[in-house]
Amino acid sequence: MPLESDAALREILGLETIAVVGCSRTPGKAAHDVPAYLRDHGYDVIPVNPFADEIFGRKAPDTLADVEDEIDIVCLFRPSEEVAGIVETALERTDADVIWTQQGIRDDEAAARAERAGRQVVQDRCMKVEHRRLHAGSSRV
């Protein structure tokens, strides 16, 4: 069952490296502004986007499978119908302990598959909103 308790969300928000699948280079879009906020609050954000060479001055791998760095969280800004495939890629990695789908994005079957594989899942929640709510006035923790 996806995580919802404040304690679990605080623990996840204490992690450091986030691969943002569907990160946008367009200011004003949530898929740009949320990762920018997270960067501004001390997170190591890896933008994943096949249509951008770089975002935030950082090389943007085409897919999650192309991310060479170790990651803690896979944050998805992709339509719900794409979640299952991205989760499969995340499960092939030995890192990526958390799968987080942004507000309005969910796939209960993929979430259950990730949980059975030992991953933590947060669905249909905005990382920026949760960070602000749980860590108002602080940096990351």
JSON list of C-alpha atoms in Angstrom, two decimals:
[
{"chain": "A", "resi": 1, "resn": "MET", "atom": "CA", "xyz": [0.00, 0.00, 0.00]},
{"chain": "A", "resi": 2, "resn": "PRO", "atom": "CA", "xyz": [1.53, 3.37, -0.98]},
{"chain": "A", "resi": 3, "resn": "LEU", "atom": "CA", "xyz": [3.02, 5.36, 1.87]},
{"chain": "A", "resi": 4, "resn": "GLU", "atom": "CA", "xyz": [0.97, 8.20, 3.26]},
{"chain": "A", "resi": 5, "resn": "SER", "atom": "CA", "xyz": [2.07, 8.79, 6.86]},
{"chain": "A", "resi": 6, "resn": "ASP", "atom": "CA", "xyz": [3.95, 11.97, 7.66]},
{"chain": "A", "resi": 7, "resn": "ALA", "atom": "CA", "xyz": [6.70, 9.93, 9.31]},
{"chain": "A", "resi": 8, "resn": "ALA", "atom": "CA", "xyz": [7.25, 7.84, 6.16]},
{"chain": "A", "resi": 9, "resn": "LEU", "atom": "CA", "xyz": [7.18, 10.91, 3.92]},
{"chain": "A", "resi": 10, "resn": "ARG", "atom": "CA", "xyz": [9.68, 12.72, 6.17]},
{"chain": "A", "resi": 11, "resn": "GLU", "atom": "CA", "xyz": [12.01, 9.73, 5.97]},
{"chain": "A", "resi": 12, "resn": "ILE", "atom": "CA", "xyz": [11.81, 9.67, 2.18]},
{"chain": "A", "resi": 13, "resn": "LEU", "atom": "CA", "xyz": [12.32, 13.42, 1.97]},
{"chain": "A", "resi": 14, "resn": "GLY", "atom": "CA", "xyz": [15.51, 12.87, 3.96]},
{"chain": "A", "resi": 15, "resn": "LEU", "atom": "CA", "xyz": [17.05, 11.04, 1.00]},
{"chain": "A", "resi": 16, "resn": "GLU", "atom": "CA", "xyz": [19.34, 12.92, -1.38]},
{"chain": "A", "resi": 17, "resn": "THR", "atom": "CA", "xyz": [19.32, 11.92, -5.03]},
{"chain": "A", "resi": 18, "resn": "ILE", "atom": "CA", "xyz": [16.21, 12.13, -7.18]},
{"chain": "A", "resi": 19, "resn": "ALA", "atom": "CA", "xyz": [15.93, 11.06, -10.82]},
{"chain": "A", "resi": 20, "resn": "VAL", "atom": "CA", "xyz": [13.05, 13.09, -12.25]},
{"chain": "A", "resi": 21, "resn": "VAL", "atom": "CA", "xyz": [11.57, 11.21, -15.20]},
{"chain": "A", "resi": 22, "resn": "GLY", "atom": "CA", "xyz": [9.79, 13.69, -17.43]},
{"chain": "A", "resi": 23, "resn": "CYS", "atom": "CA", "xyz": [11.67, 16.71, -16.07]},
{"chain": "A", "resi": 24, "resn": "SER", "atom": "CA", "xyz": [10.92, 19.75, -18.22]},
{"chain": "A", "resi": 25, "resn": "ARG", "atom": "CA", "xyz": [13.24, 22.55, -19.30]},
{"chain": "A", "resi": 26, "resn": "THR", "atom": "CA", "xyz": [10.26, 24.95, -19.47]},
{"chain": "A", "resi": 27, "resn": "PRO", "atom": "CA", "xyz": [9.87, 27.26, -16.45]},
{"chain": "A", "resi": 28, "resn": "GLY", "atom": "CA", "xyz": [6.26, 27.52, -15.34]},
{"chain": "A", "resi": 29, "resn": "LYS", "atom": "CA", "xyz": [5.57, 23.82, -15.87]},
{"chain": "A", "resi": 30, "resn": "ALA", "atom": "CA", "xyz": [5.28, 21.71, -12.73]},
{"chain": "A", "resi": 31, "resn": "ALA", "atom": "CA", "xyz": [7.78, 19.24, -14.22]},
{"chain": "A", "resi": 32, "resn": "HIS", "atom": "CA", "xyz": [10.34, 22.08, -14.20]},
{"chain": "A", "resi": 33, "resn": "ASP", "atom": "CA", "xyz": [9.36, 24.10, -11.17]},
{"chain": "A", "resi": 34, "resn": "VAL", "atom": "CA", "xyz": [9.08, 21.19, -8.70]},
{"chain": "A", "resi": 35, "resn": "PRO", "atom": "CA", "xyz": [12.57, 19.80, -9.52]},
{"chain": "A", "resi": 36, "resn": "ALA", "atom": "CA", "xyz": [13.95, 23.37, -9.42]},
{"chain": "A", "resi": 37, "resn": "TYR", "atom": "CA", "xyz": [12.47, 23.79, -5.94]},
{"chain": "A", "resi": 38, "resn": "LEU", "atom": "CA", "xyz": [13.98, 20.49, -4.84]},
{"chain": "A", "resi": 39, "resn": "ARG", "atom": "CA", "xyz": [17.41, 21.54, -6.18]},
{"chain": "A", "resi": 40, "resn": "ASP", "atom": "CA", "xyz": [17.09, 24.84, -4.31]},
{"chain": "A", "resi": 41, "resn": "HIS", "atom": "CA", "xyz": [16.47, 22.83, -1.12]},
{"chain": "A", "resi": 42, "resn": "GLY", "atom": "CA", "xyz": [19.61, 20.73, -1.35]},
{"chain": "A", "resi": 43, "resn": "TYR", "atom": "CA", "xyz": [18.55, 17.70, -3.36]},
{"chain": "A", "resi": 44, "resn": "ASP", "atom": "CA", "xyz": [20.69, 16.23, -6.12]},
{"chain": "A", "resi": 45, "resn": "VAL", "atom": "CA", "xyz": [18.22, 16.26, -9.03]},
{"chain": "A", "resi": 46, "resn": "ILE", "atom": "CA", "xyz": [18.96, 14.23, -12.14]},
{"chain": "A", "resi": 47, "resn": "PRO", "atom": "CA", "xyz": [16.69, 15.37, -14.99]},
{"chain": "A", "resi": 48, "resn": "VAL", "atom": "CA", "xyz": [15.56, 12.55, -17.30]},
{"chain": "A", "resi": 49, "resn": "ASN", "atom": "CA", "xyz": [14.16, 13.71, -20.64]},
{"chain": "A", "resi": 50, "resn": "PRO", "atom": "CA", "xyz": [14.81, 12.31, -24.15]},
{"chain": "A", "resi": 51, "resn": "PHE", "atom": "CA", "xyz": [14.07, 15.70, -25.74]},
{"chain": "A", "resi": 52, "resn": "ALA", "atom": "CA", "xyz": [16.61, 17.78, -23.78]},
{"chain": "A", "resi": 53, "resn": "ASP", "atom": "CA", "xyz": [20.38, 17.59, -23.78]},
{"chain": "A", "resi": 54, "resn": "GLU", "atom": "CA", "xyz": [20.58, 19.32, -20.41]},
{"chain": "A", "resi": 55, "resn": "ILE", "atom": "CA", "xyz": [18.32, 20.83, -17.79]},
{"chain": "A", "resi": 56, "resn": "PHE", "atom": "CA", "xyz": [19.49, 22.95, -14.85]},
{"chain": "A", "resi": 57, "resn": "GLY", "atom": "CA", "xyz": [22.97, 22.89, -16.42]},
{"chain": "A", "resi": 58, "resn": "ARG", "atom": "CA", "xyz": [23.11, 19.12, -16.00]},
{"chain": "A", "resi": 59, "resn": "LYS", "atom": "CA", "xyz": [23.17, 16.45, -18.71]},
{"chain": "A", "resi": 60, "resn": "ALA", "atom": "CA", "xyz": [19.70, 14.94, -19.10]},
{"chain": "A", "resi": 61, "resn": "PRO", "atom": "CA", "xyz": [19.76, 11.18, -19.81]},
{"chain": "A", "resi": 62, "resn": "ASP", "atom": "CA", "xyz": [17.10, 9.96, -22.23]},
{"chain": "A", "resi": 63, "resn": "THR", "atom": "CA", "xyz": [15.71, 7.27, -19.92]},
{"chain": "A", "resi": 64, "resn": "LEU", "atom": "CA", "xyz": [15.96, 6.06, -16.36]},
{"chain": "A", "resi": 65, "resn": "ALA", "atom": "CA", "xyz": [18.08, 3.16, -17.63]},
{"chain": "A", "resi": 66, "resn": "ASP", "atom": "CA", "xyz": [20.61, 5.70, -18.94]},
{"chain": "A", "resi": 67, "resn": "VAL", "atom": "CA", "xyz": [21.17, 7.31, -15.51]},
{"chain": "A", "resi": 68, "resn": "GLU", "atom": "CA", "xyz": [24.68, 6.37, -14.44]},
{"chain": "A", "resi": 69, "resn": "ASP", "atom": "CA", "xyz": [24.57, 7.89, -10.93]},
{"chain": "A", "resi": 70, "resn": "GLU", "atom": "CA", "xyz": [23.21, 6.12, -7.90]},
{"chain": "A", "resi": 71, "resn": "ILE", "atom": "CA", "xyz": [19.71, 7.33, -7.12]},
{"chain": "A", "resi": 72, "resn": "ASP", "atom": "CA", "xyz": [17.45, 7.15, -4.09]},
{"chain": "A", "resi": 73, "resn": "ILE", "atom": "CA", "xyz": [14.11, 8.24, -5.52]},
{"chain": "A", "resi": 74, "resn": "VAL", "atom": "CA", "xyz": [12.52, 7.94, -8.95]},
{"chain": "A", "resi": 75, "resn": "CYS", "atom": "CA", "xyz": [10.08, 10.82, -9.29]},
{"chain": "A", "resi": 76, "resn": "LEU", "atom": "CA", "xyz": [7.64, 10.54, -12.19]},
{"chain": "A", "resi": 77, "resn": "PHE", "atom": "CA", "xyz": [6.19, 13.41, -14.18]},
{"chain": "A", "resi": 78, "resn": "ARG", "atom": "CA", "xyz": [4.77, 11.15, -16.89]},
{"chain": "A", "resi": 79, "resn": "PRO", "atom": "CA", "xyz": [1.18, 10.13, -17.65]},
{"chain": "A", "resi": 80, "resn": "SER", "atom": "CA", "xyz": [-0.27, 7.33, -15.52]},
{"chain": "A", "resi": 81, "resn": "GLU", "atom": "CA", "xyz": [-0.29, 4.97, -18.51]},
{"chain": "A", "resi": 82, "resn": "GLU", "atom": "CA", "xyz": [3.54, 5.21, -18.67]},
{"chain": "A", "resi": 83, "resn": "VAL", "atom": "CA", "xyz": [4.11, 4.44, -14.98]},
{"chain": "A", "resi": 84, "resn": "ALA", "atom": "CA", "xyz": [4.23, 0.64, -15.38]},
{"chain": "A", "resi": 85, "resn": "GLY", "atom": "CA", "xyz": [7.11, 0.75, -17.88]},
{"chain": "A", "resi": 86, "resn": "ILE", "atom": "CA", "xyz": [9.09, 3.22, -15.80]},
{"chain": "A", "resi": 87, "resn": "VAL", "atom": "CA", "xyz": [8.54, 1.13, -12.67]},
{"chain": "A", "resi": 88, "resn": "GLU", "atom": "CA", "xyz": [9.86, -1.93, -14.54]},
{"chain": "A", "resi": 89, "resn": "THR", "atom": "CA", "xyz": [13.02, 0.00, -15.41]},
{"chain": "A", "resi": 90, "resn": "ALA", "atom": "CA", "xyz": [13.34, 1.19, -11.81]},
{"chain": "A", "resi": 91, "resn": "LEU", "atom": "CA", "xyz": [13.05, -2.40, -10.56]},
{"chain": "A", "resi": 92, "resn": "GLU", "atom": "CA", "xyz": [15.96, -3.42, -12.78]},
{"chain": "A", "resi": 93, "resn": "ARG", "atom": "CA", "xyz": [18.18, -1.03, -10.82]},
{"chain": "A", "resi": 94, "resn": "THR", "atom": "CA", "xyz": [19.79, -2.01, -7.51]},
{"chain": "A", "resi": 95, "resn": "ASP", "atom": "CA", "xyz": [19.29, 1.51, -6.16]},
{"chain": "A", "resi": 96, "resn": "ALA", "atom": "CA", "xyz": [16.05, 3.51, -6.51]},
{"chain": "A", "resi": 97, "resn": "ASP", "atom": "CA", "xyz": [14.47, 2.44, -3.25]},
{"chain": "A", "resi": 98, "resn": "VAL", "atom": "CA", "xyz": [11.53, 4.83, -3.69]},
{"chain": "A", "resi": 99, "resn": "ILE", "atom": "CA", "xyz": [9.09, 5.35, -6.55]},
{"chain": "A", "resi": 100, "resn": "TRP", "atom": "CA", "xyz": [7.18, 8.65, -6.24]},
{"chain": "A", "resi": 101, "resn": "THR", "atom": "CA", "xyz": [4.45, 9.62, -8.70]},
{"chain": "A", "resi": 102, "resn": "GLN", "atom": "CA", "xyz": [3.53, 13.27, -8.74]},
{"chain": "A", "resi": 103, "resn": "GLN", "atom": "CA", "xyz": [0.05, 14.64, -8.11]},
{"chain": "A", "resi": 104, "resn": "GLY", "atom": "CA", "xyz": [-2.53, 13.24, -10.52]},
{"chain": "A", "resi": 105, "resn": "ILE", "atom": "CA", "xyz": [-0.32, 10.29, -11.50]},
{"chain": "A", "resi": 106, "resn": "ARG", "atom": "CA", "xyz": [-0.99, 6.76, -10.28]},
{"chain": "A", "resi": 107, "resn": "ASP", "atom": "CA", "xyz": [-0.91, 3.12, -11.29]},
{"chain": "A", "resi": 108, "resn": "ASP", "atom": "CA", "xyz": [-2.00, 0.86, -8.45]},
{"chain": "A", "resi": 109, "resn": "GLU", "atom": "CA", "xyz": [-0.86, -2.32, -10.18]},
{"chain": "A", "resi": 110, "resn": "ALA", "atom": "CA", "xyz": [2.64, -0.96, -10.84]},
{"chain": "A", "resi": 111, "resn": "ALA", "atom": "CA", "xyz": [2.78, 0.35, -7.27]},
{"chain": "A", "resi": 112, "resn": "ALA", "atom": "CA", "xyz": [1.91, -3.08, -5.89]},
{"chain": "A", "resi": 113, "resn": "ARG", "atom": "CA", "xyz": [4.57, -4.69, -8.12]},
{"chain": "A", "resi": 114, "resn": "ALA", "atom": "CA", "xyz": [7.17, -2.21, -6.82]},
{"chain": "A", "resi": 115, "resn": "GLU", "atom": "CA", "xyz": [6.16, -2.87, -3.22]},
{"chain": "A", "resi": 116, "resn": "ARG", "atom": "CA", "xyz": [6.41, -6.64, -3.72]},
{"chain": "A", "resi": 117, "resn": "ALA", "atom": "CA", "xyz": [9.95, -6.01, -4.98]},
{"chain": "A", "resi": 118, "resn": "GLY", "atom": "CA", "xyz": [10.77, -4.22, -1.71]},
{"chain": "A", "resi": 119, "resn": "ARG", "atom": "CA", "xyz": [10.48, -0.64, -2.93]},
{"chain": "A", "resi": 120, "resn": "GLN", "atom": "CA", "xyz": [8.64, 2.14, -1.17]},
{"chain": "A", "resi": 121, "resn": "VAL", "atom": "CA", "xyz": [5.92, 3.87, -3.16]},
{"chain": "A", "resi": 122, "resn": "VAL", "atom": "CA", "xyz": [4.28, 7.27, -2.88]},
{"chain": "A", "resi": 123, "resn": "GLN", "atom": "CA", "xyz": [1.50, 7.99, -5.37]},
{"chain": "A", "resi": 124, "resn": "ASP", "atom": "CA", "xyz": [-0.46, 11.04, -6.44]},
{"chain": "A", "resi": 125, "resn": "ARG", "atom": "CA", "xyz": [1.45, 13.51, -4.23]},
{"chain": "A", "resi": 126, "resn": "CYS", "atom": "CA", "xyz": [3.59, 16.51, -5.08]},
{"chain": "A", "resi": 127, "resn": "MET", "atom": "CA", "xyz": [7.11, 16.38, -3.60]},
{"chain": "A", "resi": 128, "resn": "LYS", "atom": "CA", "xyz": [7.23, 20.18, -3.38]},
{"chain": "A", "resi": 129, "resn": "VAL", "atom": "CA", "xyz": [3.91, 20.38, -1.54]},
{"chain": "A", "resi": 130, "resn": "GLU", "atom": "CA", "xyz": [4.92, 17.62, 0.86]},
{"chain": "A", "resi": 131, "resn": "HIS", "atom": "CA", "xyz": [8.35, 19.15, 1.47]},
{"chain": "A", "resi": 132, "resn": "ARG", "atom": "CA", "xyz": [6.83, 22.55, 2.20]},
{"chain": "A", "resi": 133, "resn": "ARG", "atom": "CA", "xyz": [4.23, 21.02, 4.49]},
{"chain": "A", "resi": 134, "resn": "LEU", "atom": "CA", "xyz": [6.66, 18.84, 6.44]},
{"chain": "A", "resi": 135, "resn": "HIS", "atom": "CA", "xyz": [9.79, 21.01, 6.38]},
{"chain": "A", "resi": 136, "resn": "ALA", "atom": "CA", "xyz": [8.46, 24.57, 6.25]},
{"chain": "A", "resi": 137, "resn": "GLY", "atom": "CA", "xyz": [11.25, 27.07, 6.67]},
{"chain": "A", "resi": 138, "resn": "SER", "atom": "CA", "xyz": [14.08, 24.54, 6.49]},
{"chain": "A", "resi": 139, "resn": "SER", "atom": "CA", "xyz": [16.31, 23.25, 3.77]},
{"chain": "A", "resi": 140, "resn": "ARG", "atom": "CA", "xyz": [16.07, 19.53, 3.06]},
{"chain": "A", "resi": 141, "resn": "VAL", "atom": "CA", "xyz": [15.63, 18.20, 6.60]}
]
